PDB file of C-alpha atoms and ligand atoms in Angstrom:
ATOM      1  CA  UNK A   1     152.750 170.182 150.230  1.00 76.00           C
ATOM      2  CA  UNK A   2     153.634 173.281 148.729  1.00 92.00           C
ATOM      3  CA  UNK A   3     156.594 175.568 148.989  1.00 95.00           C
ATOM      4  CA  UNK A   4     155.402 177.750 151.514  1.00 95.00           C
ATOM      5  CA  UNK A   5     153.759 175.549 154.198  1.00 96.00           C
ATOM      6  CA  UNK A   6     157.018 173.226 153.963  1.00 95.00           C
ATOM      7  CA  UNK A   7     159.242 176.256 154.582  1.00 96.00           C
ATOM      8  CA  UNK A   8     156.958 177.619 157.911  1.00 97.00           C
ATOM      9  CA  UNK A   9     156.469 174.155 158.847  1.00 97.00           C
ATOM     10  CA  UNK A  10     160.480 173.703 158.905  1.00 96.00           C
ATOM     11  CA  UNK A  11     161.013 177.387 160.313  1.00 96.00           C
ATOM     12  CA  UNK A  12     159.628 176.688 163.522  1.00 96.00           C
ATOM     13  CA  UNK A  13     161.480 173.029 163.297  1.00 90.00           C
ATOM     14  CA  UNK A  14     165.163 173.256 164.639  1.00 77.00           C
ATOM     15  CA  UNK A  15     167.222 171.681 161.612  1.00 87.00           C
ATOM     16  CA  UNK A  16     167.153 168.121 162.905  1.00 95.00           C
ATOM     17  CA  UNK A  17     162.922 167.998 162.674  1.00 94.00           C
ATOM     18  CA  UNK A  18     162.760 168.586 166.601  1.00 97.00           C
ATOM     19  CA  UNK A  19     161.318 171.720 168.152  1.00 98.00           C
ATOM     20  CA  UNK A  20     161.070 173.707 171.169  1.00 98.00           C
ATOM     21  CA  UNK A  21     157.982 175.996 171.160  1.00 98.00           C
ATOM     22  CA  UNK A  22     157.332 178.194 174.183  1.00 98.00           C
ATOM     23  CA  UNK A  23     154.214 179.356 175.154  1.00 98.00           C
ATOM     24  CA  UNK A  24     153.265 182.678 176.114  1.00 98.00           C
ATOM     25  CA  UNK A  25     149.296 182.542 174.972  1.00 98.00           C
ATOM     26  CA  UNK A  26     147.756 182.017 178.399  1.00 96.00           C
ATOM     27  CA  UNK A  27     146.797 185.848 178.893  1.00 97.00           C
ATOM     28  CA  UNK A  28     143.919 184.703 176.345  1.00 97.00           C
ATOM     29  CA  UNK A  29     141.639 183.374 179.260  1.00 96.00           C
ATOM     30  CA  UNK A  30     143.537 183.588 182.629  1.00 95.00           C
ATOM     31  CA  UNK A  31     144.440 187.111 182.186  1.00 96.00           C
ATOM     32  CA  UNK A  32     147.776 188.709 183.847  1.00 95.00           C
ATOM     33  CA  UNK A  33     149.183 184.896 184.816  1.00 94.00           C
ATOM     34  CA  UNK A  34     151.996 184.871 187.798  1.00 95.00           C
ATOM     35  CA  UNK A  35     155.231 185.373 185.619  1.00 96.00           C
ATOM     36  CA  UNK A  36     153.987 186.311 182.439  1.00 97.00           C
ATOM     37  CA  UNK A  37     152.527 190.038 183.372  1.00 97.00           C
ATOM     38  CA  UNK A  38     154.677 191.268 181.403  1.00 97.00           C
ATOM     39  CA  UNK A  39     156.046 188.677 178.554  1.00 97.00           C
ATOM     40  CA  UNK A  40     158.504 191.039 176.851  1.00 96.00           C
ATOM     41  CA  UNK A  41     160.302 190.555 180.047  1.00 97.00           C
ATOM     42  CA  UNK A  42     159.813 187.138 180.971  1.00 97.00           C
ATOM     43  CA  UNK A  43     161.122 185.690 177.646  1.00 97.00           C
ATOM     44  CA  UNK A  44     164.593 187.567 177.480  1.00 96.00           C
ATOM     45  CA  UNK A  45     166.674 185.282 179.401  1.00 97.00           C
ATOM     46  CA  UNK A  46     164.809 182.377 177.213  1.00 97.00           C
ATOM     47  CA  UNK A  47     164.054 182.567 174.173  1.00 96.00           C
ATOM     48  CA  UNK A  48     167.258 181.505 172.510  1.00 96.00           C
ATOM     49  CA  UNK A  49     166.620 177.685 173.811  1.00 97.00           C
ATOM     50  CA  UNK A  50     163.264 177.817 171.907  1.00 97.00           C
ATOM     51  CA  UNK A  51     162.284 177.450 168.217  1.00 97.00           C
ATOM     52  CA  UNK A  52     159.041 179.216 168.027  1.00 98.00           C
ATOM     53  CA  UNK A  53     157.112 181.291 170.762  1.00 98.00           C
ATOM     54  CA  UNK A  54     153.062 180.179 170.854  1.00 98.00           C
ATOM     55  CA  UNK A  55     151.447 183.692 171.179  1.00 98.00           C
ATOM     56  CA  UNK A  56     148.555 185.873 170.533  1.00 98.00           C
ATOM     57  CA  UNK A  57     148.573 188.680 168.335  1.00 98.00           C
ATOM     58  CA  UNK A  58     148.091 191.612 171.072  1.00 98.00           C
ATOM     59  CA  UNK A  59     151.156 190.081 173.009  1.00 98.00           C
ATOM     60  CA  UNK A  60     152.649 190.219 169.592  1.00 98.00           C
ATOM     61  CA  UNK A  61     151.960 193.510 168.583  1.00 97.00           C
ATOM     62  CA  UNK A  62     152.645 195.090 171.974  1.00 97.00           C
ATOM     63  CA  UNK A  63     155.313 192.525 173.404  1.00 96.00           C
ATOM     64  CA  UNK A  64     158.000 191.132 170.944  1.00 96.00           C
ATOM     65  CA  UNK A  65     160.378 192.720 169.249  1.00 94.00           C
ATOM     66  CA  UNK A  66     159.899 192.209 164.982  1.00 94.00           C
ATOM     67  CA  UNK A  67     163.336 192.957 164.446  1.00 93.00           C
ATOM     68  CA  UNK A  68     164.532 190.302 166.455  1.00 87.00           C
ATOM     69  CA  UNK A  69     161.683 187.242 166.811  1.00 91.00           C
ATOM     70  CA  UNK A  70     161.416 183.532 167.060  1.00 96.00           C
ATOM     71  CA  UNK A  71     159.122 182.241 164.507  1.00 98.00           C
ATOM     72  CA  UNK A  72     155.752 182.658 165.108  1.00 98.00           C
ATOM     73  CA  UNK A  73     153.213 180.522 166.348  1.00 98.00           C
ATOM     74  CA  UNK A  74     149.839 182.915 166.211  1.00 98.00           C
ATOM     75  CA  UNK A  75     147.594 181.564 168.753  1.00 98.00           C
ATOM     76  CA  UNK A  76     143.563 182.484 167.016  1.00 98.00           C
ATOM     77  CA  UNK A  77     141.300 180.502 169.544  1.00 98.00           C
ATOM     78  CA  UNK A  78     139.355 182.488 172.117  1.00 98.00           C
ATOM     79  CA  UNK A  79     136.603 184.100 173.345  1.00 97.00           C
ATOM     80  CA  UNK A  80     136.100 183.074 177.069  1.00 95.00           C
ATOM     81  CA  UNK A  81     137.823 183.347 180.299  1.00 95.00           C
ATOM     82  CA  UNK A  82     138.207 181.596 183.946  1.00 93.00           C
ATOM     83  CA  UNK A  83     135.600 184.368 185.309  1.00 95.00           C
ATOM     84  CA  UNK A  84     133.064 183.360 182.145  1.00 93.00           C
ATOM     85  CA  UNK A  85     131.679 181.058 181.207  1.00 84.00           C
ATOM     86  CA  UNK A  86     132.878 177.081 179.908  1.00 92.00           C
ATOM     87  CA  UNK A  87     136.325 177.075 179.355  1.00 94.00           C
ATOM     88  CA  UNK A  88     135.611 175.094 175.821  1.00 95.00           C
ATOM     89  CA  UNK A  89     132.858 177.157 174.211  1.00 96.00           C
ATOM     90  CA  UNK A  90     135.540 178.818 171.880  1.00 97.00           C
ATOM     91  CA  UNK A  91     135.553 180.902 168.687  1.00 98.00           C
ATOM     92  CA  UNK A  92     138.350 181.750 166.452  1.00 98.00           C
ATOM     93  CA  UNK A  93     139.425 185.410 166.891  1.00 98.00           C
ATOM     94  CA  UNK A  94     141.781 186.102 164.716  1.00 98.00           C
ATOM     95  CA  UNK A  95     141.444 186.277 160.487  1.00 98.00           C
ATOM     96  CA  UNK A  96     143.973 185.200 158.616  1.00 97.00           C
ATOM     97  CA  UNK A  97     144.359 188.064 157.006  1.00 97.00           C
ATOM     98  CA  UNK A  98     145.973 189.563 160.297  1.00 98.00           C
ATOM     99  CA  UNK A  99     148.053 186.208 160.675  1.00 98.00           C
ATOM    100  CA  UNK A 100     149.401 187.175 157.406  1.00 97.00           C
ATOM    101  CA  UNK A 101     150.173 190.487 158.091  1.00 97.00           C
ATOM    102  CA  UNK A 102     152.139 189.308 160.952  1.00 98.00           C
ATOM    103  CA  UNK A 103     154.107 187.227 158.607  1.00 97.00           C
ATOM    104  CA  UNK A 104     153.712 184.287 161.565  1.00 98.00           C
ATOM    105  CA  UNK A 105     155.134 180.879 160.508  1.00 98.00           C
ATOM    106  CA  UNK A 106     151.997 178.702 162.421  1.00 98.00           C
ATOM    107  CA  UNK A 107     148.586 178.917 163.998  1.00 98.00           C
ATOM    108  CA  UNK A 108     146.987 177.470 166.832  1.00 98.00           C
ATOM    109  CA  UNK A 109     143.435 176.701 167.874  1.00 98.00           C
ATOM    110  CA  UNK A 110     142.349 174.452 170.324  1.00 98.00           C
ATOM    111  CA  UNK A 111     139.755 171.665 170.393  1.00 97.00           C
ATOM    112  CA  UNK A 112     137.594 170.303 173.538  1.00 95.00           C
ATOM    113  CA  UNK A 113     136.954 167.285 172.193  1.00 95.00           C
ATOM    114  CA  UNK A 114     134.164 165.199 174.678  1.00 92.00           C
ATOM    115  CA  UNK A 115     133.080 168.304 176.175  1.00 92.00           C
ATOM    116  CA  UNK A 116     129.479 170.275 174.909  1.00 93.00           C
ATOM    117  CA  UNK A 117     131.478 172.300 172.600  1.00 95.00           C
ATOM    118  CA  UNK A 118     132.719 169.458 170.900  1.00 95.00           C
ATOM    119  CA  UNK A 119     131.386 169.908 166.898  1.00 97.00           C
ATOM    120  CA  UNK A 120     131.973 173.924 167.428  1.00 98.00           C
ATOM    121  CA  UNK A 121     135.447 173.726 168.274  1.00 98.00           C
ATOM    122  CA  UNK A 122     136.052 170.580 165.605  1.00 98.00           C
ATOM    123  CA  UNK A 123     134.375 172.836 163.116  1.00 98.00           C
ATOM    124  CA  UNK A 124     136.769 175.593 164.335  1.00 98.00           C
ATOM    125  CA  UNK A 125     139.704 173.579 162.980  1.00 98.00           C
ATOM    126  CA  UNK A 126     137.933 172.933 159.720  1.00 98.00           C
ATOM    127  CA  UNK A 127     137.188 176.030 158.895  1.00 98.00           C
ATOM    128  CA  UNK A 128     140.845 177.247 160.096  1.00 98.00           C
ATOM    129  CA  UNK A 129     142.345 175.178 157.805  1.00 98.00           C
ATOM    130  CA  UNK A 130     140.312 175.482 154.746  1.00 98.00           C
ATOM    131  CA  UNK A 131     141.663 179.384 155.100  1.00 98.00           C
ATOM    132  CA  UNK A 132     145.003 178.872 155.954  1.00 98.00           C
ATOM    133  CA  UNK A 133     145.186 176.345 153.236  1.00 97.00           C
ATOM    134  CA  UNK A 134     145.179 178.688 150.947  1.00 96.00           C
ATOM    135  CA  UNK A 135     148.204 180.897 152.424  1.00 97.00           C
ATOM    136  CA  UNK A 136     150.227 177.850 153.090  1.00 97.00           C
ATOM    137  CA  UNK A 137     149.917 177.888 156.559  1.00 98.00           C
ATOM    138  CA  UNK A 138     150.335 175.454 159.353  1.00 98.00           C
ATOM    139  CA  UNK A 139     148.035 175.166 161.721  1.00 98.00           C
ATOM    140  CA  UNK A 140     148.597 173.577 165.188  1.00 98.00           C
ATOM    141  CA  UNK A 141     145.813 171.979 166.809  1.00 98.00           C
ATOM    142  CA  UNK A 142     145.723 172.184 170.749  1.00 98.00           C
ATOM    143  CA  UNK A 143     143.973 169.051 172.552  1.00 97.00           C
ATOM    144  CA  UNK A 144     142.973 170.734 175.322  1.00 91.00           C
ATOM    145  CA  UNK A 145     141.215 169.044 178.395  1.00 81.00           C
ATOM    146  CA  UNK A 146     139.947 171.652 180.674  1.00 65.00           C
ATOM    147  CA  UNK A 147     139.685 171.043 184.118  1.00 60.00           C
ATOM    148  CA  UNK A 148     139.052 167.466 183.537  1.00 59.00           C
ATOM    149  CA  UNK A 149     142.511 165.931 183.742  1.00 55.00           C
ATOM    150  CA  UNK A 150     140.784 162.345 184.383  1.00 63.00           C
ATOM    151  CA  UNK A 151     140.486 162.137 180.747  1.00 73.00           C
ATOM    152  CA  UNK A 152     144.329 162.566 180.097  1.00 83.00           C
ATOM    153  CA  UNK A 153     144.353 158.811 179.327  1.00 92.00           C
ATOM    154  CA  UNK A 154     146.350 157.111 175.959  1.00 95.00           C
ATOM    155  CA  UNK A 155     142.605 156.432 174.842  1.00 94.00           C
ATOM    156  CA  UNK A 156     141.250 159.514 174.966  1.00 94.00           C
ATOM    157  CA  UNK A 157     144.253 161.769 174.062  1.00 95.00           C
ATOM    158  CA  UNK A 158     144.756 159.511 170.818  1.00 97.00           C
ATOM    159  CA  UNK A 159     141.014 159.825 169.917  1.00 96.00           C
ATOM    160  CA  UNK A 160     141.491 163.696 169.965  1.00 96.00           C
ATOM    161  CA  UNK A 161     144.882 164.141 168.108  1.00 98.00           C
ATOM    162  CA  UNK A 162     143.938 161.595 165.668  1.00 98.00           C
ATOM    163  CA  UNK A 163     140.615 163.352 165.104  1.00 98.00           C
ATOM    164  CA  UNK A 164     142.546 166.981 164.652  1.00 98.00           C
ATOM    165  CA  UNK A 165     144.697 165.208 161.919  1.00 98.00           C
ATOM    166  CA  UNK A 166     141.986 164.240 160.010  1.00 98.00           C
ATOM    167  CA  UNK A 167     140.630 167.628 160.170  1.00 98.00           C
ATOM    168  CA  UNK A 168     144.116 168.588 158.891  1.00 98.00           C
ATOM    169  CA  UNK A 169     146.407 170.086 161.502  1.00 98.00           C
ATOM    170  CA  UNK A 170     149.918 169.815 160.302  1.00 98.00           C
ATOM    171  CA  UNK A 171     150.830 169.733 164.149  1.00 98.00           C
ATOM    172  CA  UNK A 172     148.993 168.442 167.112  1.00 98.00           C
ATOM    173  CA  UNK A 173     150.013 169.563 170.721  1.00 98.00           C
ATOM    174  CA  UNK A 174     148.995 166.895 173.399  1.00 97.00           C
ATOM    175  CA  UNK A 175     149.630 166.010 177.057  1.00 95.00           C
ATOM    176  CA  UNK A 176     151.494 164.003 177.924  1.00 95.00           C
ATOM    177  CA  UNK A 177     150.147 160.244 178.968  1.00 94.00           C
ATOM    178  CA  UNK A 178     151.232 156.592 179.836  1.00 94.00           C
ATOM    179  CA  UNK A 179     151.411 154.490 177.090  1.00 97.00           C
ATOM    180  CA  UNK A 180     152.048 157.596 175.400  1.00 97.00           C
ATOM    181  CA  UNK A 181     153.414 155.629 171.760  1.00 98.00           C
ATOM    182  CA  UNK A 182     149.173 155.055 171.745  1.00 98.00           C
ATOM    183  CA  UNK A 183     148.988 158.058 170.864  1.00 98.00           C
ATOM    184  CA  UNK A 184     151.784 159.305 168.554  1.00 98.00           C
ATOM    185  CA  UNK A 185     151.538 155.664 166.628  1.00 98.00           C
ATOM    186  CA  UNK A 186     147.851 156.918 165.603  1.00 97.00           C
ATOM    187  CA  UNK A 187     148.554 159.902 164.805  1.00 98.00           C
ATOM    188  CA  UNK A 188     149.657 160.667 160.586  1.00 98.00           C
ATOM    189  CA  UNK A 189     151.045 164.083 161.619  1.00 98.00           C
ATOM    190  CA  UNK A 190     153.680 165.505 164.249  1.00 98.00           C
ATOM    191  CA  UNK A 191     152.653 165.509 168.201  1.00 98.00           C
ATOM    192  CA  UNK A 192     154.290 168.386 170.647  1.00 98.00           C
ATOM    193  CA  UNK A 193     154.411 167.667 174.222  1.00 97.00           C
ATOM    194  CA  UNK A 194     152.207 170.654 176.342  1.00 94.00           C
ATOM    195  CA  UNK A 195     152.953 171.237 179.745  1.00 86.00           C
ATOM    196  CA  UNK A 196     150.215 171.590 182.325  1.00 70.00           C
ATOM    197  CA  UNK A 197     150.229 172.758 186.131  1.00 69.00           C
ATOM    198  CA  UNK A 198     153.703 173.662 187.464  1.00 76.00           C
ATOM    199  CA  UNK A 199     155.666 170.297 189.209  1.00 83.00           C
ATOM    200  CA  UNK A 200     157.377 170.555 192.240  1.00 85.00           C
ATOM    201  CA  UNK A 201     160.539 169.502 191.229  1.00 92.00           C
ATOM    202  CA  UNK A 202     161.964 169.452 188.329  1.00 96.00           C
ATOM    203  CA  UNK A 203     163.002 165.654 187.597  1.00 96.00           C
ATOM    204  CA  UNK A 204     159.735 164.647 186.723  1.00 95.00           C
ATOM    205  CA  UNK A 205     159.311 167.074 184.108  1.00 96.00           C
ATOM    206  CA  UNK A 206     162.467 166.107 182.504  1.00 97.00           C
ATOM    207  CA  UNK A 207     161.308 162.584 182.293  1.00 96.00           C
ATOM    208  CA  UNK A 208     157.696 162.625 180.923  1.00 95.00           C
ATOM    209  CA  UNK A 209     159.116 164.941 178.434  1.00 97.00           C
ATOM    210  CA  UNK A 210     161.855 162.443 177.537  1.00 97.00           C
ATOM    211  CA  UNK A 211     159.387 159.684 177.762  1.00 97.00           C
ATOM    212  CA  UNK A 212     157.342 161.608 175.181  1.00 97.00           C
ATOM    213  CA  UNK A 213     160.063 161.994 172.974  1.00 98.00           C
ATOM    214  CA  UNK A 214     161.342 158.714 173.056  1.00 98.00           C
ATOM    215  CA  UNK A 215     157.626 157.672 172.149  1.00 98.00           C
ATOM    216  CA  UNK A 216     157.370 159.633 168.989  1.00 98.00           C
ATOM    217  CA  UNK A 217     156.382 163.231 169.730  1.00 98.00           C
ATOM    218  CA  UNK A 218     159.183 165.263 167.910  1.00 98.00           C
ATOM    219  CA  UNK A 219     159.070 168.128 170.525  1.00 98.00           C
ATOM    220  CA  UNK A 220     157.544 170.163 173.646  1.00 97.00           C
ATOM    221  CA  UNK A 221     155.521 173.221 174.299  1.00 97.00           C
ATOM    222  CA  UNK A 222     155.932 173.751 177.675  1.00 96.00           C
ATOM    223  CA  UNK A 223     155.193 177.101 179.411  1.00 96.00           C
ATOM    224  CA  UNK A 224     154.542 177.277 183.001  1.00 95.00           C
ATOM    225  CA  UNK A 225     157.016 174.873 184.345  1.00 95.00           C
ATOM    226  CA  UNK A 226     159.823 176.772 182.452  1.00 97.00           C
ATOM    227  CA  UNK A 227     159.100 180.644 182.604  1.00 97.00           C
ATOM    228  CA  UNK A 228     157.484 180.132 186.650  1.00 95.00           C
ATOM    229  CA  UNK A 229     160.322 177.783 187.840  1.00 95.00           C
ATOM    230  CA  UNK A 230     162.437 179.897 190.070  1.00 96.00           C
ATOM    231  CA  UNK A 231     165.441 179.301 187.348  1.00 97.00           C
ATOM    232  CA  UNK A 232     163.558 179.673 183.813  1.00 98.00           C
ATOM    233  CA  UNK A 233     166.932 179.491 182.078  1.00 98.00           C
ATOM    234  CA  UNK A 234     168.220 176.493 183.873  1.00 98.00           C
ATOM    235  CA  UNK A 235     165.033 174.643 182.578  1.00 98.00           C
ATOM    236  CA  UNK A 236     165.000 175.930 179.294  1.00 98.00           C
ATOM    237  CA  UNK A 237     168.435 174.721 178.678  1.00 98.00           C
ATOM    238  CA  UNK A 238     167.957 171.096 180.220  1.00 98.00           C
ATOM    239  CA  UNK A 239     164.621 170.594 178.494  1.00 98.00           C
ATOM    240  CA  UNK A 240     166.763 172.388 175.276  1.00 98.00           C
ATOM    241  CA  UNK A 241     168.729 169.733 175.749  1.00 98.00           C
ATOM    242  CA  UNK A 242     166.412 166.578 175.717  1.00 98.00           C
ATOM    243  CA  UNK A 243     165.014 167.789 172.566  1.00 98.00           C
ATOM    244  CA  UNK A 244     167.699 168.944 170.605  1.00 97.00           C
ATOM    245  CA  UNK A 245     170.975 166.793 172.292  1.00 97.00           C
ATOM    246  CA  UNK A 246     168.799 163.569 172.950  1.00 96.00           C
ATOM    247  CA  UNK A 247     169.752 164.117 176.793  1.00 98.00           C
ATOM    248  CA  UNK A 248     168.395 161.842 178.917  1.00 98.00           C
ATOM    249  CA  UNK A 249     166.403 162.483 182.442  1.00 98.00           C
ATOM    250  CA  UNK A 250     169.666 162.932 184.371  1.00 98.00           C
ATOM    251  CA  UNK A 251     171.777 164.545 181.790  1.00 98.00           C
ATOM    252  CA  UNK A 252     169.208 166.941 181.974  1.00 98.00           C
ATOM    253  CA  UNK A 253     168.813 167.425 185.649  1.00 98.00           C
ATOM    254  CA  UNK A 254     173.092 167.700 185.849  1.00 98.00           C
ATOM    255  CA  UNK A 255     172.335 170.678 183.134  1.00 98.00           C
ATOM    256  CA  UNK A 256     169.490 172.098 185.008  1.00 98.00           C
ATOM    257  CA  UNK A 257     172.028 172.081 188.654  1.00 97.00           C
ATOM    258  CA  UNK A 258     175.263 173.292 186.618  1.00 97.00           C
ATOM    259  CA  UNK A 259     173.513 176.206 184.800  1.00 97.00           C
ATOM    260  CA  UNK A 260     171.678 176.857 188.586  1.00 95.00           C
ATOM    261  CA  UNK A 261     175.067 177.096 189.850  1.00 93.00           C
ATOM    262  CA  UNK A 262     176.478 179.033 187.577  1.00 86.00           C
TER     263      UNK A 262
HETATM  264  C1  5RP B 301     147.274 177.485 177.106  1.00 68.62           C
HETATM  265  C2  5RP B 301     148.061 176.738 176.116  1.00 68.62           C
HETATM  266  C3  5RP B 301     149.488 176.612 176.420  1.00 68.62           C
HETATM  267  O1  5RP B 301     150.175 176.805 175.229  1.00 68.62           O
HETATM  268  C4  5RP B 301     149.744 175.286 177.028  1.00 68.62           C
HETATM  269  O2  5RP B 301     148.902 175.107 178.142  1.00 68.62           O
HETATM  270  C5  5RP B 301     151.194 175.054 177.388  1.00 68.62           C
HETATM  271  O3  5RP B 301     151.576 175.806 178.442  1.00 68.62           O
HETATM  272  P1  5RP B 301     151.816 175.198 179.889  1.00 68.62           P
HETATM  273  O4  5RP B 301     153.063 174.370 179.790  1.00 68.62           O
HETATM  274  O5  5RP B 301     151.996 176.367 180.777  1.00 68.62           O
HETATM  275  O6  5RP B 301     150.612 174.369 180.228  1.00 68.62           O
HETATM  276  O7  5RP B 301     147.610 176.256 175.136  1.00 68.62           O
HETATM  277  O8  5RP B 301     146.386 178.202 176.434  1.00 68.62           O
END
């Protein structure tokens, strides 16, 4: 690997190989999404927990402050919405060039693997990485599932980060799953946690993310159940926490209460 892919690669790692990415991309399809209208905002109080922040570039541009920025994550997948058409039928929107210019550390694409926009969005990642290759830049594939969430199975999710390795993402993002060390132990490259639909309560994030962790993934990118929990900081700090502190499910929760409490 050369010099500059292993220096992005460990700028959006904290300094023990774990990370913390928060994502702020999902303007790219659902539009104005309940907490994130206006992301400038919403990621104040949070950032500091989080190694990287996942993000287009007009959120970029228009959003964060270049003076005083995460590493960047440059989300370049697109091109439909919820009021469109399928969900999957993606194209990359974003040149490299422009990633460049943005001096981001990573890029991220995703892949509906199984759906009819399978080979397109495979071929996505090929291309992707053939050009950022060349720059020395990471790219992050995203395993996404659509609305299907029957297929968030070990079998399936380690068919589709196993598949975006050998493509050559340097870092796959997956959901979480039981028997989730099927899916890291087939995996050749690093697997990040997503999130998915907001829980209830927050125990149960706490443990599939430790779960996760203790099965192999080496970190989270978890969005919604962090910046539209009524206490964004308290979960960024207990989930902070299980990454970076090896915190356990309860450790956590007593962080997540405490920092509530003030
Ligand atoms: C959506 C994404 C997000 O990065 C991903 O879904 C994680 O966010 P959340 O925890 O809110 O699901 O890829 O485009």
């Amino acid at each position: 690997m050369d010099w500059g892919m292993k220096n992005r690669l460990s700028s959006i790692m904290g300094s023990d190989g774990k990370c913390m990415f928060m994502p702020i991309d999902h303007g790219y399809f659902l539009g104005p999404t309940n907490n994130l209208e206006k992301p400038g905002e919403t990621i104040k109080p949070i950032i500091e927990y989080c190694d990287a922040l996942f993000v287009t570039r007009g959120v970029l541009r228009a959003a964060i402050n270049p003076d005083d920025s995460k590493p960047i994550i440059l989300r370049v997948s697109g091109g439909t919405s919820v009021v469109g058409g399928d969900l999957a039928n993606e194209g990359l929107t974003t040149s490299i060039k422009d990633a460049v210019r943005l001096n981001v550390s990573g890029v991220g694409l995703s892949v509906f693997i199984g759906s009819d926009y399978e080979r397109q969005t495979l071929l996505n990642l090929g291309k992707l990485v053939d050009e950022c290759e060349e720059y020395g830049i990471p790219v992050m594939a995203v395993t996404a599932v659509g609305k299907e969430l029957e297929k968030r199975d070990a079998r399936y999710l380690a068919l589709c980060c196993r598949i975006a390795a050998e493509i050559g993402a340097k870092v796959v993002k997956t959901y979480w799953c039981e028997e989730f060390e099927k899916v890291t132990e087939g995996c050749p490259v690093p697997i990040v946690i997503a999130g998915g639909p907001k829980f209830d309560t927050e125990l149960p994030v706490f443990e599939f993310v430790h779960d996760g962790m203790t099965k192999g993934a080496i970190g989270l990118n978890l969005g919604r159940n962090i910046w539209q929990h009524k206490h964004p900081v308290a979960m960024a700090k207990a989930l902070h926490a299980i990454i970076h502190k090896g915190a356990n499910p309860q450790e956590a929760n007593d962080i997540f209460n405490d920092t509530k409490n003030g």
